[in-house]
PDB file of C-alpha atoms in Angstrom:
ATOM      1  CA  UNK A   1      -0.055   0.248  -0.333  1.00 77.00           C
ATOM      2  CA  UNK A   2       1.415   3.288  -0.864  1.00 89.00           C
ATOM      3  CA  UNK A   3       2.144   5.840   2.111  1.00 95.00           C
ATOM      4  CA  UNK A   4       1.287   9.363   1.929  1.00 96.00           C
ATOM      5  CA  UNK A   5       3.805  11.877   2.630  1.00 94.00           C
ATOM      6  CA  UNK A   6       2.266  15.207   1.950  1.00 93.00           C
ATOM      7  CA  UNK A   7      -1.107  17.257   1.010  1.00 95.00           C
ATOM      8  CA  UNK A   8      -0.981  19.696  -1.595  1.00 92.00           C
ATOM      9  CA  UNK A   9      -2.801  22.219  -3.520  1.00 91.00           C
ATOM     10  CA  UNK A  10      -2.317  22.837  -7.308  1.00 89.00           C
ATOM     11  CA  UNK A  11      -3.528  26.251  -8.580  1.00 87.00           C
ATOM     12  CA  UNK A  12      -3.407  27.817 -11.834  1.00 87.00           C
ATOM     13  CA  UNK A  13      -4.061  31.409 -12.407  1.00 86.00           C
ATOM     14  CA  UNK A  14      -5.194  33.562 -15.555  1.00 85.00           C
ATOM     15  CA  UNK A  15      -1.809  34.255 -16.475  1.00 82.00           C
ATOM     16  CA  UNK A  16      -0.966  30.304 -16.858  1.00 84.00           C
ATOM     17  CA  UNK A  17       1.265  30.349 -13.751  1.00 81.00           C
ATOM     18  CA  UNK A  18       1.162  26.955 -11.508  1.00 83.00           C
ATOM     19  CA  UNK A  19       1.830  27.338  -8.106  1.00 82.00           C
ATOM     20  CA  UNK A  20       1.887  24.533  -5.194  1.00 84.00           C
ATOM     21  CA  UNK A  21       0.965  24.963  -1.856  1.00 85.00           C
ATOM     22  CA  UNK A  22       1.739  22.436   1.089  1.00 86.00           C
ATOM     23  CA  UNK A  23      -1.156  21.681   3.216  1.00 89.00           C
ATOM     24  CA  UNK A  24       0.198  19.080   5.510  1.00 90.00           C
ATOM     25  CA  UNK A  25       3.596  16.785   5.491  1.00 90.00           C
ATOM     26  CA  UNK A  26       6.359  17.190   3.460  1.00 87.00           C
ATOM     27  CA  UNK A  27       7.194  16.723  -0.175  1.00 84.00           C
ATOM     28  CA  UNK A  28       8.721  13.243  -1.081  1.00 82.00           C
ATOM     29  CA  UNK A  29      12.649  13.609  -2.319  1.00 77.00           C
ATOM     30  CA  UNK A  30      11.599  11.547  -5.393  1.00 72.00           C
ATOM     31  CA  UNK A  31       8.960  13.904  -6.673  1.00 72.00           C
ATOM     32  CA  UNK A  32       8.756  15.342  -9.911  1.00 67.00           C
ATOM     33  CA  UNK A  33       7.647  18.655  -7.973  1.00 65.00           C
ATOM     34  CA  UNK A  34      10.532  20.391  -6.112  1.00 55.00           C
ATOM     35  CA  UNK A  35      10.542  21.907  -3.053  1.00 52.00           C
ATOM     36  CA  UNK A  36      11.348  24.992  -4.589  1.00 50.00           C
ATOM     37  CA  UNK A  37       7.871  24.853  -6.347  1.00 51.00           C
ATOM     38  CA  UNK A  38       6.214  25.342  -3.013  1.00 51.00           C
ATOM     39  CA  UNK A  39       5.742  29.183  -2.697  1.00 53.00           C
ATOM     40  CA  UNK A  40       4.664  31.739   0.135  1.00 54.00           C
ATOM     41  CA  UNK A  41       1.028  31.804  -0.244  1.00 53.00           C
ATOM     42  CA  UNK A  42       1.377  35.841   0.432  1.00 54.00           C
ATOM     43  CA  UNK A  43       3.412  35.765  -3.351  1.00 56.00           C
ATOM     44  CA  UNK A  44       0.683  34.577  -5.230  1.00 55.00           C
ATOM     45  CA  UNK A  45      -1.950  37.761  -5.051  1.00 59.00           C
ATOM     46  CA  UNK A  46      -0.354  39.244  -7.924  1.00 66.00           C
ATOM     47  CA  UNK A  47      -1.181  36.334 -10.269  1.00 70.00           C
ATOM     48  CA  UNK A  48      -4.203  37.110 -11.449  1.00 73.00           C
ATOM     49  CA  UNK A  49      -7.752  35.267 -10.734  1.00 81.00           C
ATOM     50  CA  UNK A  50      -7.761  31.190 -10.022  1.00 82.00           C
ATOM     51  CA  UNK A  51      -8.570  29.153 -12.954  1.00 89.00           C
ATOM     52  CA  UNK A  52      -7.867  25.716 -11.666  1.00 90.00           C
ATOM     53  CA  UNK A  53      -7.703  24.395  -8.252  1.00 92.00           C
ATOM     54  CA  UNK A  54      -6.826  20.553  -6.949  1.00 94.00           C
ATOM     55  CA  UNK A  55      -6.139  19.189  -3.706  1.00 95.00           C
ATOM     56  CA  UNK A  56      -3.355  16.141  -3.999  1.00 95.00           C
ATOM     57  CA  UNK A  57      -1.761  13.608  -2.273  1.00 95.00           C
ATOM     58  CA  UNK A  58       1.799  12.886  -2.773  1.00 94.00           C
ATOM     59  CA  UNK A  59       3.107   9.555  -2.037  1.00 94.00           C
ATOM     60  CA  UNK A  60       6.330   8.629  -0.305  1.00 92.00           C
ATOM     61  CA  UNK A  61       7.393   7.246  -4.067  1.00 91.00           C
ATOM     62  CA  UNK A  62       6.835  10.557  -5.167  1.00 89.00           C
ATOM     63  CA  UNK A  63       3.617   9.467  -7.427  1.00 91.00           C
ATOM     64  CA  UNK A  64       0.647  11.813  -6.995  1.00 92.00           C
ATOM     65  CA  UNK A  65      -3.165  11.616  -6.627  1.00 93.00           C
ATOM     66  CA  UNK A  66      -5.728  14.435  -6.931  1.00 95.00           C
ATOM     67  CA  UNK A  67      -8.236  14.112  -4.650  1.00 95.00           C
ATOM     68  CA  UNK A  68     -10.961  17.269  -4.916  1.00 93.00           C
ATOM     69  CA  UNK A  69     -11.241  20.454  -6.543  1.00 93.00           C
ATOM     70  CA  UNK A  70     -13.147  21.731  -3.453  1.00 93.00           C
ATOM     71  CA  UNK A  71     -11.456  24.498  -1.330  1.00 92.00           C
ATOM     72  CA  UNK A  72      -9.949  22.850   1.909  1.00 94.00           C
ATOM     73  CA  UNK A  73      -9.733  25.107   5.418  1.00 93.00           C
ATOM     74  CA  UNK A  74      -7.409  22.679   6.691  1.00 93.00           C
ATOM     75  CA  UNK A  75      -5.915  18.858   6.113  1.00 95.00           C
ATOM     76  CA  UNK A  76      -4.126  16.000   8.055  1.00 95.00           C
ATOM     77  CA  UNK A  77      -2.288  12.791   7.383  1.00 95.00           C
ATOM     78  CA  UNK A  78      -3.439   9.923   9.494  1.00 94.00           C
ATOM     79  CA  UNK A  79      -0.926   7.095   9.922  1.00 93.00           C
ATOM     80  CA  UNK A  80       0.409   7.987   6.170  1.00 94.00           C
ATOM     81  CA  UNK A  81      -2.583   6.170   5.125  1.00 96.00           C
ATOM     82  CA  UNK A  82      -5.483   8.458   5.072  1.00 96.00           C
ATOM     83  CA  UNK A  83      -6.308  12.057   4.992  1.00 96.00           C
ATOM     84  CA  UNK A  84      -8.873  14.364   6.716  1.00 97.00           C
ATOM     85  CA  UNK A  85      -9.834  17.396   4.862  1.00 97.00           C
ATOM     86  CA  UNK A  86     -12.328  20.261   6.417  1.00 97.00           C
ATOM     87  CA  UNK A  87     -13.637  22.185   2.948  1.00 97.00           C
ATOM     88  CA  UNK A  88     -14.592  25.730   3.119  1.00 94.00           C
ATOM     89  CA  UNK A  89     -18.381  26.293   3.651  1.00 91.00           C
ATOM     90  CA  UNK A  90     -19.007  27.776   0.211  1.00 90.00           C
ATOM     91  CA  UNK A  91     -19.063  24.098  -1.553  1.00 90.00           C
ATOM     92  CA  UNK A  92     -22.205  22.202  -2.987  1.00 91.00           C
ATOM     93  CA  UNK A  93     -20.796  18.662  -1.712  1.00 94.00           C
ATOM     94  CA  UNK A  94     -19.681  18.457   1.795  1.00 96.00           C
ATOM     95  CA  UNK A  95     -22.289  21.339   3.124  1.00 95.00           C
ATOM     96  CA  UNK A  96     -22.040  22.543   6.783  1.00 96.00           C
ATOM     97  CA  UNK A  97     -22.278  21.438   9.395  1.00 96.00           C
ATOM     98  CA  UNK A  98     -20.817  17.995   7.881  1.00 97.00           C
ATOM     99  CA  UNK A  99     -17.981  20.041   5.919  1.00 97.00           C
ATOM    100  CA  UNK A 100     -15.001  17.349   6.472  1.00 98.00           C
ATOM    101  CA  UNK A 101     -14.216  14.241   5.119  1.00 98.00           C
ATOM    102  CA  UNK A 102     -11.652  11.245   5.247  1.00 98.00           C
ATOM    103  CA  UNK A 103     -10.145   9.965   2.004  1.00 97.00           C
ATOM    104  CA  UNK A 104      -7.668   6.958   1.602  1.00 96.00           C
ATOM    105  CA  UNK A 105      -4.312   6.776  -0.356  1.00 94.00           C
ATOM    106  CA  UNK A 106      -6.067   6.133  -3.749  1.00 94.00           C
ATOM    107  CA  UNK A 107      -8.067   9.529  -3.502  1.00 93.00           C
ATOM    108  CA  UNK A 108     -11.239   7.622  -2.489  1.00 95.00           C
ATOM    109  CA  UNK A 109     -13.983   8.996  -0.544  1.00 97.00           C
ATOM    110  CA  UNK A 110     -14.021   6.732   2.862  1.00 97.00           C
ATOM    111  CA  UNK A 111     -16.414   8.961   4.647  1.00 97.00           C
ATOM    112  CA  UNK A 112     -17.972  12.326   5.401  1.00 98.00           C
ATOM    113  CA  UNK A 113     -17.759  13.314   9.089  1.00 98.00           C
ATOM    114  CA  UNK A 114     -20.791  13.998  11.075  1.00 97.00           C
ATOM    115  CA  UNK A 115     -21.141  16.919  13.209  1.00 97.00           C
ATOM    116  CA  UNK A 116     -22.740  16.394  16.898  1.00 96.00           C
ATOM    117  CA  UNK A 117     -24.557  19.944  16.044  1.00 93.00           C
ATOM    118  CA  UNK A 118     -26.573  19.980  12.954  1.00 91.00           C
ATOM    119  CA  UNK A 119     -28.570  23.034  13.861  1.00 88.00           C
ATOM    120  CA  UNK A 120     -27.996  26.025  11.405  1.00 89.00           C
ATOM    121  CA  UNK A 121     -25.170  27.988  11.056  1.00 92.00           C
ATOM    122  CA  UNK A 122     -22.650  25.298  12.643  1.00 94.00           C
ATOM    123  CA  UNK A 123     -19.647  24.159  10.849  1.00 95.00           C
ATOM    124  CA  UNK A 124     -16.645  22.061  11.085  1.00 96.00           C
ATOM    125  CA  UNK A 125     -13.876  24.898  11.577  1.00 95.00           C
ATOM    126  CA  UNK A 126     -10.286  22.971  11.470  1.00 94.00           C
ATOM    127  CA  UNK A 127      -8.708  20.049  12.407  1.00 93.00           C
ATOM    128  CA  UNK A 128      -7.178  19.691  15.599  1.00 88.00           C
ATOM    129  CA  UNK A 129      -4.701  16.925  17.263  1.00 82.00           C
ATOM    130  CA  UNK A 130      -3.899  16.594  20.971  1.00 69.00           C
ATOM    131  CA  UNK A 131      -0.983  14.743  21.990  1.00 61.00           C
ATOM    132  CA  UNK A 132      -0.878  15.898  26.171  1.00 52.00           C
ATOM    133  CA  UNK A 133      -4.509  16.131  27.654  1.00 57.00           C
ATOM    134  CA  UNK A 134      -6.255  13.835  25.511  1.00 61.00           C
ATOM    135  CA  UNK A 135      -3.664  10.875  24.560  1.00 68.00           C
ATOM    136  CA  UNK A 136      -3.258  11.442  21.028  1.00 73.00           C
ATOM    137  CA  UNK A 137      -6.628  12.341  20.064  1.00 83.00           C
ATOM    138  CA  UNK A 138      -7.467  13.430  16.509  1.00 91.00           C
ATOM    139  CA  UNK A 139     -10.697  15.563  15.739  1.00 92.00           C
ATOM    140  CA  UNK A 140     -11.884  18.922  14.944  1.00 95.00           C
ATOM    141  CA  UNK A 141     -13.051  21.905  15.993  1.00 93.00           C
ATOM    142  CA  UNK A 142     -16.708  23.030  15.126  1.00 95.00           C
ATOM    143  CA  UNK A 143     -18.028  26.606  15.680  1.00 94.00           C
ATOM    144  CA  UNK A 144     -21.100  28.516  14.873  1.00 92.00           C
ATOM    145  CA  UNK A 145     -20.232  31.930  14.094  1.00 86.00           C
ATOM    146  CA  UNK A 146     -23.517  33.745  14.919  1.00 84.00           C
ATOM    147  CA  UNK A 147     -24.244  31.666  18.368  1.00 77.00           C
ATOM    148  CA  UNK A 148     -21.037  30.382  20.026  1.00 77.00           C
ATOM    149  CA  UNK A 149     -17.782  32.280  20.154  1.00 77.00           C
ATOM    150  CA  UNK A 150     -15.654  29.493  20.628  1.00 85.00           C
ATOM    151  CA  UNK A 151     -14.396  26.406  18.988  1.00 91.00           C
ATOM    152  CA  UNK A 152     -15.786  23.280  20.525  1.00 92.00           C
ATOM    153  CA  UNK A 153     -13.352  20.005  20.222  1.00 91.00           C
ATOM    154  CA  UNK A 154     -15.138  16.792  18.770  1.00 94.00           C
ATOM    155  CA  UNK A 155     -12.927  13.657  18.612  1.00 93.00           C
ATOM    156  CA  UNK A 156     -12.642  11.284  15.547  1.00 95.00           C
ATOM    157  CA  UNK A 157     -12.490   7.933  16.433  1.00 93.00           C
ATOM    158  CA  UNK A 158     -12.536   6.215  12.876  1.00 94.00           C
ATOM    159  CA  UNK A 159     -16.278   6.350  12.876  1.00 96.00           C
ATOM    160  CA  UNK A 160     -17.967   9.168  10.760  1.00 97.00           C
ATOM    161  CA  UNK A 161     -20.333  10.483  13.785  1.00 97.00           C
ATOM    162  CA  UNK A 162     -17.796  12.903  15.683  1.00 97.00           C
ATOM    163  CA  UNK A 163     -18.254  12.846  19.359  1.00 95.00           C
ATOM    164  CA  UNK A 164     -18.443  15.983  21.473  1.00 93.00           C
ATOM    165  CA  UNK A 165     -16.134  16.236  24.366  1.00 89.00           C
ATOM    166  CA  UNK A 166     -16.953  19.508  25.806  1.00 87.00           C
ATOM    167  CA  UNK A 167     -13.752  21.033  25.521  1.00 86.00           C
ATOM    168  CA  UNK A 168     -13.860  24.667  24.043  1.00 87.00           C
ATOM    169  CA  UNK A 169     -10.849  26.859  23.030  1.00 86.00           C
ATOM    170  CA  UNK A 170     -11.496  30.738  22.566  1.00 86.00           C
ATOM    171  CA  UNK A 171     -10.918  31.825  18.881  1.00 79.00           C
ATOM    172  CA  UNK A 172      -8.336  34.528  18.658  1.00 70.00           C
TER     173      UNK A 172
END
C-alpha cells in the first residue's frame, strides 16, 4: 500500500502560472515537484484569478493523486494511509455542518464526517490533534459564528459520527 507523505494544493492562475502549496506533510524526495516550487501564499496575490484548483496527495515514492477540486480550510495525514480534509463552507458537496471528510491513499472518499451539532449556522472549522491532555486524540473544532464564540472540540475515533467532548478554545 502506498504511503502518503504530503497533501498539497495545485493552483493555476489566469496568467497560466502554476503554484503548489503544501497543506500537510513534506514533499517526497523522489517527486517531480521540487520543494522550490512550493511558494509562500502571500506571493500569489499578483498572479490574477484562479482558473483551476486541486487538492492532491503525494506518496513517498513521488507519485501523486488528485482527490478534490473543492477548497480546503485544513488537512491532516492519518498514519500515512488516510487524510482528513475540512472544506470551506461554500462548497456544494460537503455542506455544513458536515463539511469534512476522510480519504484513503487512492483518493477514494471513505467517509463524510458528521457533526454532533446539526443546527443552522454550525460548521466544522479546523482539524485538531491533541497529544498531551487527551492522549493522542484526533478530531475537529466546530463552531457557529453567530451563536457560539468558541471553537468546540469533537473527537474522531474512525467512525464518521464525531463525539462532542465539551472542550472549548477561545478564537483569536
